[in-house]
Amino acid sequence: MTKTIRIGVIGMGSASESYIPHVRRLPLEGVPCEIVVSCDLRASQKARAEAHQIADFTTDPAEVIGRRDVDLVMILTAMPSHGPLALSALQAGKRVLLEKPMSIDLAEAREILKLSKTSAGNLVCAPHVALSPVYREIAQRIANGEIGRPLTARGLYGWAGPDWASWFYEPGGGPMFDLGVYNVTTLTGLLGPAKRVVALGTTALPERMIGDRKIKVDIEDNVHLLLEFDGGCIASIATGFTMQKYRTPGIEIYGSEGTVQMIGEDWGPQGFELWRNDRACWEVHELGGGWRWTDGIRDLIQSAQEGRKPVNAPDHAFHVLDVMSKCHESILTGRAVAIASTFTPLVFENRAARLAPHLDHAPS
Ligand SMILES: NC(=O)c1ccc[n+]([C@@H]2O[C@H](COP(=O)([O-])OP(=O)(O)OC[C@H]3O[C@@H](n4cnc5c(N)ncnc54)[C@H](O)[C@@H]3O)[C@@H](O)[C@H]2O)c1
């Protein structure tokens, strides 16, 4: 019989409202698991635990990590606490799901990465974009050479910005760690490790309202990042708490023989559009929106039950953090910065059966 994985949730804020319902659905989909305890430094978040009918609540994360009946710890806290909590959960031999970024400090992240290789527990770091069927299909199309050699690419993710917590606007927060991280993960996943970055960042809106409180913004809320890859390929990412709405693809990749554009954003993609010179038409692949951005938890649980490693190795999350840290360095110094870290991108099986495309545009 498959072992039921027992979960402790640390951080009962906004993100928990997406993860907890997802975990609740998993047993119905044949993945036995249960949440046995939740935790938040703020005692007022107990109301959320009660609303989700989680039996135990504590304000002490060490209590969750120390419990013998917890197999897996989900870390959904404000960003500055990710690193210390991940280190102590891995030290305790727990399986760990860590929201992004893996740490706000590269040296601490290096320790986490090292420990993840020797700890009894596995580490899965968000964002889980590479698990989405749309990402996998795009990765396969690129690997099959359907757009030729990738030459240039773009990523975009922004919105007006959170109004529920001030830490987003303090050092260790900001749109690159919160939003741009998805695009950096997707583009490095699809194009390989970045070699060099250069960036501009500004504080476009120096004051914000959090509830009825006015706060000073102490981060760049408006960032444009350029990344250089092997073979001369360049990508740009625009991210910020400075965008009200848009109708642009989240990810665009331009190759020597074609183009692929994601429909929707990489955290919740709806499909993709593909141009191939040899077919001279746009193919629209609507793959539906069933996939959830929280799905890394399913893979972590299943990897424990199946006695395998999770699909995503934390080396990728470390590289992404390296890129984001060097992005910040470039903003401060005005210089391009080399990236030393690397990782091996996932390779997906070549599926013989292709989804039939809906041809949207007549050949020109
Ligand atoms: N809000 C979303 O929709 C969303 C989506 C994807 C990812 N995330 C990620 O989830 C994480 C949390 O974001 P959020 O929007 O839920 O923030 P939030 O401020 O709403 O919630 C964070 C919660 O963590 C608690 N907390 C902080 N430090 C803690 C500690 N050391 N121990 C225990 N509890 C602690 C806070 O009291 C708060 O209740 C971030 O890393 C964010 O990037 C959020």
Tab-separated table of C-alpha atoms and ligand atoms in Angstrom:
chain	number	residue	atom	x	y	z
A	1	MET	CA	0.000	0.000	0.000
A	2	THR	CA	1.253	3.515	-0.806
A	3	LYS	CA	2.431	5.372	2.277
A	4	THR	CA	0.414	8.431	3.291
A	5	ILE	CA	2.801	11.389	3.448
A	6	ARG	CA	2.185	13.608	6.485
A	7	ILE	CA	2.724	17.306	5.916
A	8	GLY	CA	3.501	20.307	8.101
A	9	VAL	CA	2.794	23.737	6.575
A	10	ILE	CA	4.907	26.694	7.703
A	11	GLY	CA	3.505	30.067	6.605
A	12	MET	CA	-0.288	30.400	6.522
A	13	GLY	CA	-0.510	33.518	4.325
A	14	SER	CA	-1.844	34.076	0.825
A	15	ALA	CA	0.133	31.228	-0.853
A	16	SER	CA	-1.262	28.666	1.598
A	17	GLU	CA	-4.722	29.388	0.173
A	18	SER	CA	-3.556	27.812	-3.105
A	19	TYR	CA	-1.346	25.007	-1.729
A	20	ILE	CA	-3.713	23.636	0.921
A	21	PRO	CA	-6.688	23.015	-1.434
A	22	HIS	CA	-4.258	21.426	-3.915
A	23	VAL	CA	-2.903	19.060	-1.238
A	24	ARG	CA	-6.487	18.263	-0.213
A	25	ARG	CA	-7.338	17.155	-3.764
A	26	LEU	CA	-4.317	14.853	-4.143
A	27	PRO	CA	-5.710	11.816	-2.239
A	28	LEU	CA	-8.742	11.932	-4.558
A	29	GLU	CA	-6.274	11.669	-7.452
A	30	GLY	CA	-4.520	8.626	-5.964
A	31	VAL	CA	-1.742	10.468	-4.081
A	32	PRO	CA	-2.292	9.766	-0.351
A	33	CYS	CA	-1.209	12.644	1.892
A	34	GLU	CA	-2.555	14.706	4.778
A	35	ILE	CA	-1.729	17.969	6.535
A	36	VAL	CA	-1.157	17.213	10.219
A	37	VAL	CA	0.021	20.600	11.490
A	38	SER	CA	0.276	24.207	10.356
A	39	CYS	CA	2.350	27.091	11.671
A	40	ASP	CA	2.622	30.848	11.428
A	41	LEU	CA	4.501	33.382	13.554
A	42	ARG	CA	1.239	35.337	13.693
A	43	ALA	CA	-1.223	33.629	16.011
A	44	SER	CA	-4.070	35.299	14.093
A	45	GLN	CA	-3.379	32.936	11.160
A	46	LYS	CA	-4.785	30.109	13.288
A	47	ALA	CA	-8.149	31.160	11.854
A	48	ARG	CA	-6.942	30.007	8.435
A	49	ALA	CA	-5.805	26.661	9.861
A	50	GLU	CA	-9.246	26.221	11.418
A	51	ALA	CA	-11.015	27.182	8.194
A	52	HIS	CA	-9.047	24.395	6.481
A	53	GLN	CA	-9.776	22.013	9.372
A	54	ILE	CA	-6.085	21.381	10.094
A	55	ALA	CA	-5.976	19.700	13.498
A	56	ASP	CA	-2.885	21.395	15.008
A	57	PHE	CA	-1.532	24.940	14.836
A	58	THR	CA	1.632	26.391	16.362
A	59	THR	CA	3.511	29.689	16.205
A	60	ASP	CA	6.859	27.868	16.459
A	61	PRO	CA	8.305	26.511	13.166
A	62	ALA	CA	10.821	24.390	15.137
A	63	GLU	CA	7.893	22.456	16.574
A	64	VAL	CA	6.723	21.483	13.067
A	65	ILE	CA	10.217	20.537	11.936
A	66	GLY	CA	10.827	18.523	15.113
A	67	ARG	CA	7.633	16.473	14.943
A	68	ARG	CA	8.170	12.760	14.267
A	69	ASP	CA	4.813	12.483	12.522
A	70	VAL	CA	5.801	15.083	9.887
A	71	ASP	CA	7.429	13.578	6.759
A	72	LEU	CA	7.351	16.702	4.619
A	73	VAL	CA	7.564	20.407	5.416
A	74	MET	CA	6.061	23.036	3.126
A	75	ILE	CA	7.755	26.422	3.548
A	76	LEU	CA	5.365	29.168	2.393
A	77	THR	CA	6.678	32.032	4.514
A	78	ALA	CA	7.928	35.527	3.650
A	79	MET	CA	11.124	35.288	1.586
A	80	PRO	CA	13.792	36.233	4.185
A	81	SER	CA	12.905	33.168	6.297
A	82	HIS	CA	13.109	30.614	3.454
A	83	GLY	CA	16.830	29.857	3.834
A	84	PRO	CA	17.005	29.319	7.612
A	85	LEU	CA	13.814	27.226	7.646
A	86	ALA	CA	14.959	25.078	4.691
A	87	LEU	CA	18.324	24.440	6.350
A	88	SER	CA	16.794	23.308	9.619
A	89	ALA	CA	14.143	21.133	7.903
A	90	LEU	CA	16.785	19.412	5.752
A	91	GLN	CA	19.030	18.989	8.787
A	92	ALA	CA	16.111	17.205	10.456
A	93	GLY	CA	15.918	14.865	7.421
A	94	LYS	CA	12.508	16.144	6.274
A	95	ARG	CA	11.362	16.338	2.678
A	96	VAL	CA	11.041	20.025	1.889
A	97	LEU	CA	8.925	22.050	-0.508
A	98	LEU	CA	10.392	25.540	-0.584
A	99	GLU	CA	8.614	28.517	-2.125
A	100	LYS	CA	10.717	30.932	-4.160
A	101	PRO	CA	13.366	32.149	-3.919
A	102	MET	CA	15.291	29.293	-2.235
A	103	SER	CA	17.006	31.947	-0.101
A	104	ILE	CA	17.634	35.672	-0.353
A	105	ASP	CA	21.351	35.022	0.160
A	106	LEU	CA	23.511	33.140	-2.353
A	107	ALA	CA	25.979	31.790	0.247
A	108	GLU	CA	23.102	30.416	2.316
A	109	ALA	CA	21.554	28.912	-0.839
A	110	ARG	CA	24.863	27.171	-1.569
A	111	GLU	CA	24.660	25.553	1.891
A	112	ILE	CA	21.072	24.477	1.231
A	113	LEU	CA	22.075	22.958	-2.114
A	114	LYS	CA	24.961	21.071	-0.496
A	115	LEU	CA	22.790	19.795	2.332
A	116	SER	CA	20.046	18.740	-0.115
A	117	LYS	CA	22.502	16.245	-1.656
A	118	THR	CA	23.192	14.503	1.653
A	119	SER	CA	19.981	14.971	3.653
A	120	ALA	CA	17.611	12.032	4.027
A	121	GLY	CA	14.875	14.311	2.689
A	122	ASN	CA	14.567	15.652	-0.836
A	123	LEU	CA	14.236	19.332	-1.678
A	124	VAL	CA	11.827	20.743	-4.267
A	125	CYS	CA	12.111	24.459	-4.964
A	126	ALA	CA	9.427	26.630	-6.560
A	127	PRO	CA	8.619	27.789	-9.150
A	128	HIS	CA	7.462	24.471	-10.580
A	129	VAL	CA	7.019	25.799	-14.127
A	130	ALA	CA	9.002	22.966	-15.753
A	131	LEU	CA	6.311	20.509	-14.620
A	132	SER	CA	3.553	22.108	-16.704
A	133	PRO	CA	2.453	20.180	-19.818
A	134	VAL	CA	2.765	23.380	-21.885
A	135	TYR	CA	6.372	23.956	-20.813
A	136	ARG	CA	7.209	20.309	-21.546
A	137	GLU	CA	5.641	20.453	-24.986
A	138	ILE	CA	7.519	23.679	-25.816
A	139	ALA	CA	10.787	22.181	-24.527
A	140	GLN	CA	10.250	19.141	-26.719
A	141	ARG	CA	9.464	21.221	-29.805
A	142	ILE	CA	12.652	23.211	-29.315
A	143	ALA	CA	14.692	20.037	-28.720
A	144	ASN	CA	13.187	18.558	-31.915
A	145	GLY	CA	14.537	21.554	-33.831
A	146	GLU	CA	11.068	22.799	-34.824
A	147	ILE	CA	12.076	26.467	-34.482
A	148	GLY	CA	15.716	25.877	-35.419
A	149	ARG	CA	18.374	27.283	-33.102
A	150	PRO	CA	17.000	29.673	-30.444
A	151	LEU	CA	18.458	33.123	-31.100
A	152	THR	CA	16.475	35.564	-29.035
A	153	ALA	CA	13.745	35.356	-26.375
A	154	ARG	CA	11.530	37.407	-24.087
A	155	GLY	CA	9.782	36.892	-20.765
A	156	LEU	CA	7.246	39.137	-19.065
A	157	TYR	CA	5.576	38.953	-15.685
A	158	GLY	CA	4.264	41.870	-13.696
A	159	TRP	CA	1.211	43.292	-12.045
A	160	ALA	CA	0.182	46.228	-9.867
A	161	GLY	CA	1.797	44.584	-6.805
A	162	PRO	CA	0.736	42.991	-3.489
A	163	ASP	CA	-1.295	45.083	-1.060
A	164	TRP	CA	-1.383	42.537	1.784
A	165	ALA	CA	2.186	42.523	3.176
A	166	SER	CA	4.943	45.160	3.392
A	167	TRP	CA	7.866	42.658	3.124
A	168	PHE	CA	7.391	42.575	-0.664
A	169	TYR	CA	8.685	46.199	-0.690
A	170	GLU	CA	11.622	45.651	1.696
A	171	PRO	CA	15.139	44.339	0.914
A	172	GLY	CA	14.791	40.595	0.272
A	173	GLY	CA	11.437	41.174	-1.455
A	174	GLY	CA	10.811	42.858	-4.801
A	175	PRO	CA	9.386	41.792	-8.165
A	176	MET	CA	12.447	39.899	-9.428
A	177	PHE	CA	12.328	37.429	-6.494
A	178	ASP	CA	8.530	37.350	-6.543
A	179	LEU	CA	7.627	37.418	-10.254
A	180	GLY	CA	10.676	37.580	-12.549
A	181	VAL	CA	11.825	34.328	-10.898
A	182	TYR	CA	9.220	32.471	-13.024
A	183	ASN	CA	10.599	33.871	-16.291
A	184	VAL	CA	14.220	33.269	-15.247
A	185	THR	CA	13.324	29.650	-14.415
A	186	THR	CA	11.441	29.112	-17.683
A	187	LEU	CA	13.987	30.754	-19.951
A	188	THR	CA	17.026	29.075	-18.384
A	189	GLY	CA	15.097	25.779	-18.386
A	190	LEU	CA	14.396	26.105	-22.108
A	191	LEU	CA	17.627	27.775	-23.246
A	192	GLY	CA	20.156	26.420	-20.729
A	193	PRO	CA	22.257	28.168	-18.081
A	194	ALA	CA	22.816	31.914	-18.511
A	195	LYS	CA	26.415	33.118	-18.889
A	196	ARG	CA	26.082	36.844	-18.244
A	197	VAL	CA	23.455	39.370	-17.192
A	198	VAL	CA	22.955	43.112	-17.235
A	199	ALA	CA	19.981	44.950	-15.749
A	200	LEU	CA	18.297	48.247	-15.008
A	201	GLY	CA	16.013	48.681	-12.033
A	202	THR	CA	14.188	51.665	-10.593
A	203	THR	CA	11.797	52.476	-7.786
A	204	ALA	CA	8.984	53.769	-9.936
A	205	LEU	CA	6.432	54.116	-7.132
A	206	PRO	CA	8.224	55.207	-3.912
A	207	GLU	CA	5.126	54.852	-1.710
A	208	ARG	CA	2.500	52.128	-1.458
A	209	MET	CA	-0.610	51.354	0.544
A	210	ILE	CA	-0.644	48.116	2.563
A	211	GLY	CA	-4.181	47.914	3.847
A	212	ASP	CA	-4.782	51.432	5.203
A	213	ARG	CA	-1.074	51.995	5.966
A	214	LYS	CA	1.215	54.040	3.710
A	215	ILE	CA	4.724	52.507	3.408
A	216	LYS	CA	8.015	53.583	1.830
A	217	VAL	CA	9.240	51.327	-0.992
A	218	ASP	CA	12.823	50.189	-0.354
A	219	ILE	CA	13.399	47.960	-3.418
A	220	GLU	CA	13.424	48.300	-7.216
A	221	ASP	CA	9.794	47.730	-8.197
A	222	ASN	CA	10.565	48.019	-11.932
A	223	VAL	CA	13.242	45.747	-13.489
A	224	HIS	CA	14.471	44.913	-17.002
A	225	LEU	CA	17.050	42.120	-17.223
A	226	LEU	CA	19.101	40.943	-20.205
A	227	LEU	CA	20.598	37.434	-20.206
A	228	GLU	CA	23.219	35.989	-22.532
A	229	PHE	CA	23.286	32.254	-23.304
A	230	ASP	CA	25.686	29.985	-25.174
A	231	GLY	CA	25.761	30.376	-28.940
A	232	GLY	CA	24.897	34.090	-28.971
A	233	CYS	CA	21.298	33.715	-27.821
A	234	ILE	CA	19.996	36.694	-25.797
A	235	ALA	CA	16.820	36.979	-23.704
A	236	SER	CA	15.146	39.895	-21.974
A	237	ILE	CA	12.820	39.817	-18.990
A	238	ALA	CA	10.565	42.673	-17.885
A	239	THR	CA	9.125	42.390	-14.390
A	240	GLY	CA	7.642	44.833	-11.937
A	241	PHE	CA	4.919	45.820	-9.550
A	242	THR	CA	4.357	48.434	-12.231
A	243	MET	CA	2.004	46.763	-14.731
A	244	GLN	CA	-1.759	47.070	-14.410
A	245	LYS	CA	-2.789	44.674	-17.221
A	246	TYR	CA	-1.428	43.217	-20.474
A	247	ARG	CA	-2.341	40.771	-23.199
A	248	THR	CA	1.168	39.676	-24.196
A	249	PRO	CA	2.584	36.111	-24.229
A	250	GLY	CA	4.451	35.312	-21.012
A	251	ILE	CA	7.288	33.690	-22.958
A	252	GLU	CA	8.454	34.124	-26.572
A	253	ILE	CA	11.329	32.203	-28.193
A	254	TYR	CA	12.577	33.146	-31.633
A	255	GLY	CA	14.653	30.554	-33.496
A	256	SER	CA	16.465	30.428	-36.825
A	257	GLU	CA	13.544	28.479	-38.362
A	258	GLY	CA	10.496	29.584	-36.394
A	259	THR	CA	8.907	31.056	-33.271
A	260	VAL	CA	7.149	29.667	-30.238
A	261	GLN	CA	4.977	31.860	-27.977
A	262	MET	CA	3.324	30.730	-24.791
A	263	ILE	CA	-0.370	31.495	-24.444
A	264	GLY	CA	-0.783	33.033	-21.003
A	265	GLU	CA	1.900	33.244	-18.329
A	266	ASP	CA	4.460	30.621	-17.454
A	267	TRP	CA	2.998	30.068	-13.944
A	268	GLY	CA	-0.373	29.149	-15.477
A	269	PRO	CA	0.110	28.535	-19.205
A	270	GLN	CA	-2.874	27.825	-21.458
A	271	GLY	CA	-1.022	26.572	-24.534
A	272	PHE	CA	1.343	27.846	-27.189
A	273	GLU	CA	1.480	29.193	-30.733
A	274	LEU	CA	4.116	27.849	-33.090
A	275	TRP	CA	5.421	29.272	-36.346
A	276	ARG	CA	7.607	27.006	-38.505
A	277	ASN	CA	9.090	28.395	-41.713
A	278	ASP	CA	8.631	25.000	-43.394
A	279	ARG	CA	4.892	25.060	-42.672
A	280	ALA	CA	4.460	28.826	-43.120
A	281	CYS	CA	1.472	29.124	-40.798
A	282	TRP	CA	0.701	29.629	-37.122
A	283	GLU	CA	-0.301	26.498	-35.232
A	284	VAL	CA	-2.382	27.170	-32.120
A	285	HIS	CA	-2.144	24.527	-29.410
A	286	GLU	CA	-4.669	25.167	-26.670
A	287	LEU	CA	-3.694	22.762	-23.911
A	288	GLY	CA	-6.209	23.931	-21.330
A	289	GLY	CA	-5.605	25.437	-17.949
A	290	GLY	CA	-5.853	22.343	-15.737
A	291	TRP	CA	-2.276	22.500	-14.444
A	292	ARG	CA	-1.700	24.324	-11.125
A	293	TRP	CA	1.419	26.296	-10.167
A	294	THR	CA	1.461	24.481	-6.822
A	295	ASP	CA	2.002	21.065	-8.483
A	296	GLY	CA	5.595	20.663	-7.265
A	297	ILE	CA	4.062	19.279	-4.073
A	298	ARG	CA	2.547	16.363	-6.009
A	299	ASP	CA	5.945	15.433	-7.458
A	300	LEU	CA	7.655	15.673	-4.072
A	301	ILE	CA	5.048	13.406	-2.458
A	302	GLN	CA	5.089	10.926	-5.341
A	303	SER	CA	8.885	10.837	-5.408
A	304	ALA	CA	8.805	9.848	-1.714
A	305	GLN	CA	6.204	7.168	-2.386
A	306	GLU	CA	7.996	5.815	-5.454
A	307	GLY	CA	11.496	5.963	-3.925
A	308	ARG	CA	12.902	8.254	-6.634
A	309	LYS	CA	14.326	11.766	-6.833
A	310	PRO	CA	11.901	14.609	-7.641
A	311	VAL	CA	11.863	15.709	-11.306
A	312	ASN	CA	13.388	19.142	-10.622
A	313	ALA	CA	16.827	19.186	-9.010
A	314	PRO	CA	17.537	22.195	-6.742
A	315	ASP	CA	20.618	23.024	-8.865
A	316	HIS	CA	18.281	24.855	-11.252
A	317	ALA	CA	16.767	26.965	-8.442
A	318	PHE	CA	20.299	27.789	-7.279
A	319	HIS	CA	21.272	28.942	-10.786
A	320	VAL	CA	18.090	31.054	-10.935
A	321	LEU	CA	18.985	32.669	-7.594
A	322	ASP	CA	22.514	33.301	-8.892
A	323	VAL	CA	21.047	35.064	-11.958
A	324	MET	CA	18.696	37.166	-9.789
A	325	SER	CA	21.487	38.093	-7.357
A	326	LYS	CA	23.745	39.137	-10.255
A	327	CYS	CA	20.799	41.082	-11.709
A	328	HIS	CA	20.733	43.087	-8.477
A	329	GLU	CA	24.520	43.534	-8.581
A	330	SER	CA	24.246	44.826	-12.145
A	331	ILE	CA	21.517	47.303	-11.145
A	332	LEU	CA	23.793	48.644	-8.368
A	333	THR	CA	27.026	48.779	-10.394
A	334	GLY	CA	25.715	49.531	-13.895
A	335	ARG	CA	27.894	46.694	-15.216
A	336	ALA	CA	27.304	43.309	-16.868
A	337	VAL	CA	28.024	40.434	-14.459
A	338	ALA	CA	29.220	36.906	-15.338
A	339	ILE	CA	27.316	33.881	-13.986
A	340	ALA	CA	29.482	31.008	-12.759
A	341	SER	CA	26.827	28.527	-11.644
A	342	THR	CA	25.321	26.011	-13.989
A	343	PHE	CA	22.800	23.140	-14.067
A	344	THR	CA	21.599	20.432	-16.427
A	345	PRO	CA	18.222	21.297	-17.996
A	346	LEU	CA	15.539	18.596	-18.011
A	347	VAL	CA	15.254	16.553	-21.180
A	348	PHE	CA	11.789	15.283	-22.067
A	349	GLU	CA	10.939	12.121	-23.960
A	350	ASN	CA	10.243	12.538	-27.623
A	351	ARG	CA	6.537	11.821	-27.925
A	352	ALA	CA	5.667	10.183	-31.248
A	353	ALA	CA	2.017	11.193	-31.138
A	354	ARG	CA	1.663	14.954	-31.558
A	355	LEU	CA	-1.444	16.893	-30.644
A	356	ALA	CA	-3.261	17.934	-33.798
A	357	PRO	CA	-2.783	21.678	-34.237
A	358	HIS	CA	-5.603	24.070	-34.981
A	359	LEU	CA	-4.335	26.146	-37.917
A	360	ASP	CA	-5.271	29.698	-37.038
A	361	HIS	CA	-3.760	31.709	-39.867
A	362	ALA	CA	-3.805	30.939	-43.571
A	363	PRO	CA	-0.331	30.401	-45.045
A	364	SER	CA	1.046	33.657	-46.400
B	1	LIG	N1	0.584	34.911	-2.664
B	1	LIG	C1	0.676	34.134	-3.720
B	1	LIG	O1	-0.284	33.961	-4.490
B	1	LIG	C2	1.963	33.428	-4.006
B	1	LIG	C3	2.064	32.741	-5.203
B	1	LIG	C4	3.225	32.024	-5.466
B	1	LIG	C5	4.245	32.024	-4.546
B	1	LIG	N2	4.155	32.745	-3.393
B	1	LIG	C6	5.267	32.716	-2.445
B	1	LIG	O2	4.808	32.264	-1.196
B	1	LIG	C7	5.555	32.885	-0.140
B	1	LIG	C8	4.602	33.602	0.779
B	1	LIG	O3	3.904	34.592	0.070
B	1	LIG	P1	2.476	35.099	0.572
B	1	LIG	O4	1.933	35.947	-0.502
B	1	LIG	O5	1.711	33.951	1.080
B	1	LIG	O6	2.950	36.024	1.781
B	1	LIG	P2	2.098	36.398	3.076
B	1	LIG	O7	2.767	37.565	3.672
B	1	LIG	O8	0.651	36.484	2.718
B	1	LIG	O9	2.263	35.109	4.007
B	1	LIG	C9	3.463	34.752	4.608
B	1	LIG	C10	3.138	34.225	5.981
B	1	LIG	O10	4.340	33.681	6.530
B	1	LIG	C11	4.375	34.039	7.916
B	1	LIG	N3	5.775	33.960	8.339
B	1	LIG	C12	6.795	34.815	8.018
B	1	LIG	N4	7.957	34.357	8.545
B	1	LIG	C13	7.657	33.210	9.198
B	1	LIG	C14	8.417	32.270	9.945
B	1	LIG	N5	9.740	32.416	10.100
B	1	LIG	N6	7.794	31.189	10.490
B	1	LIG	C15	6.447	31.024	10.324
B	1	LIG	N7	5.681	31.896	9.633
B	1	LIG	C16	6.273	32.967	9.070
B	1	LIG	C17	3.772	35.426	7.984
B	1	LIG	O11	3.293	35.722	9.266
B	1	LIG	C18	2.657	35.304	6.947
B	1	LIG	O12	1.425	34.894	7.518
B	1	LIG	C19	6.534	33.818	-0.827
B	1	LIG	O13	7.752	33.161	-0.973
B	1	LIG	C20	5.914	34.059	-2.191
B	1	LIG	O14	6.900	34.334	-3.158
B	1	LIG	C21	3.027	33.435	-3.108
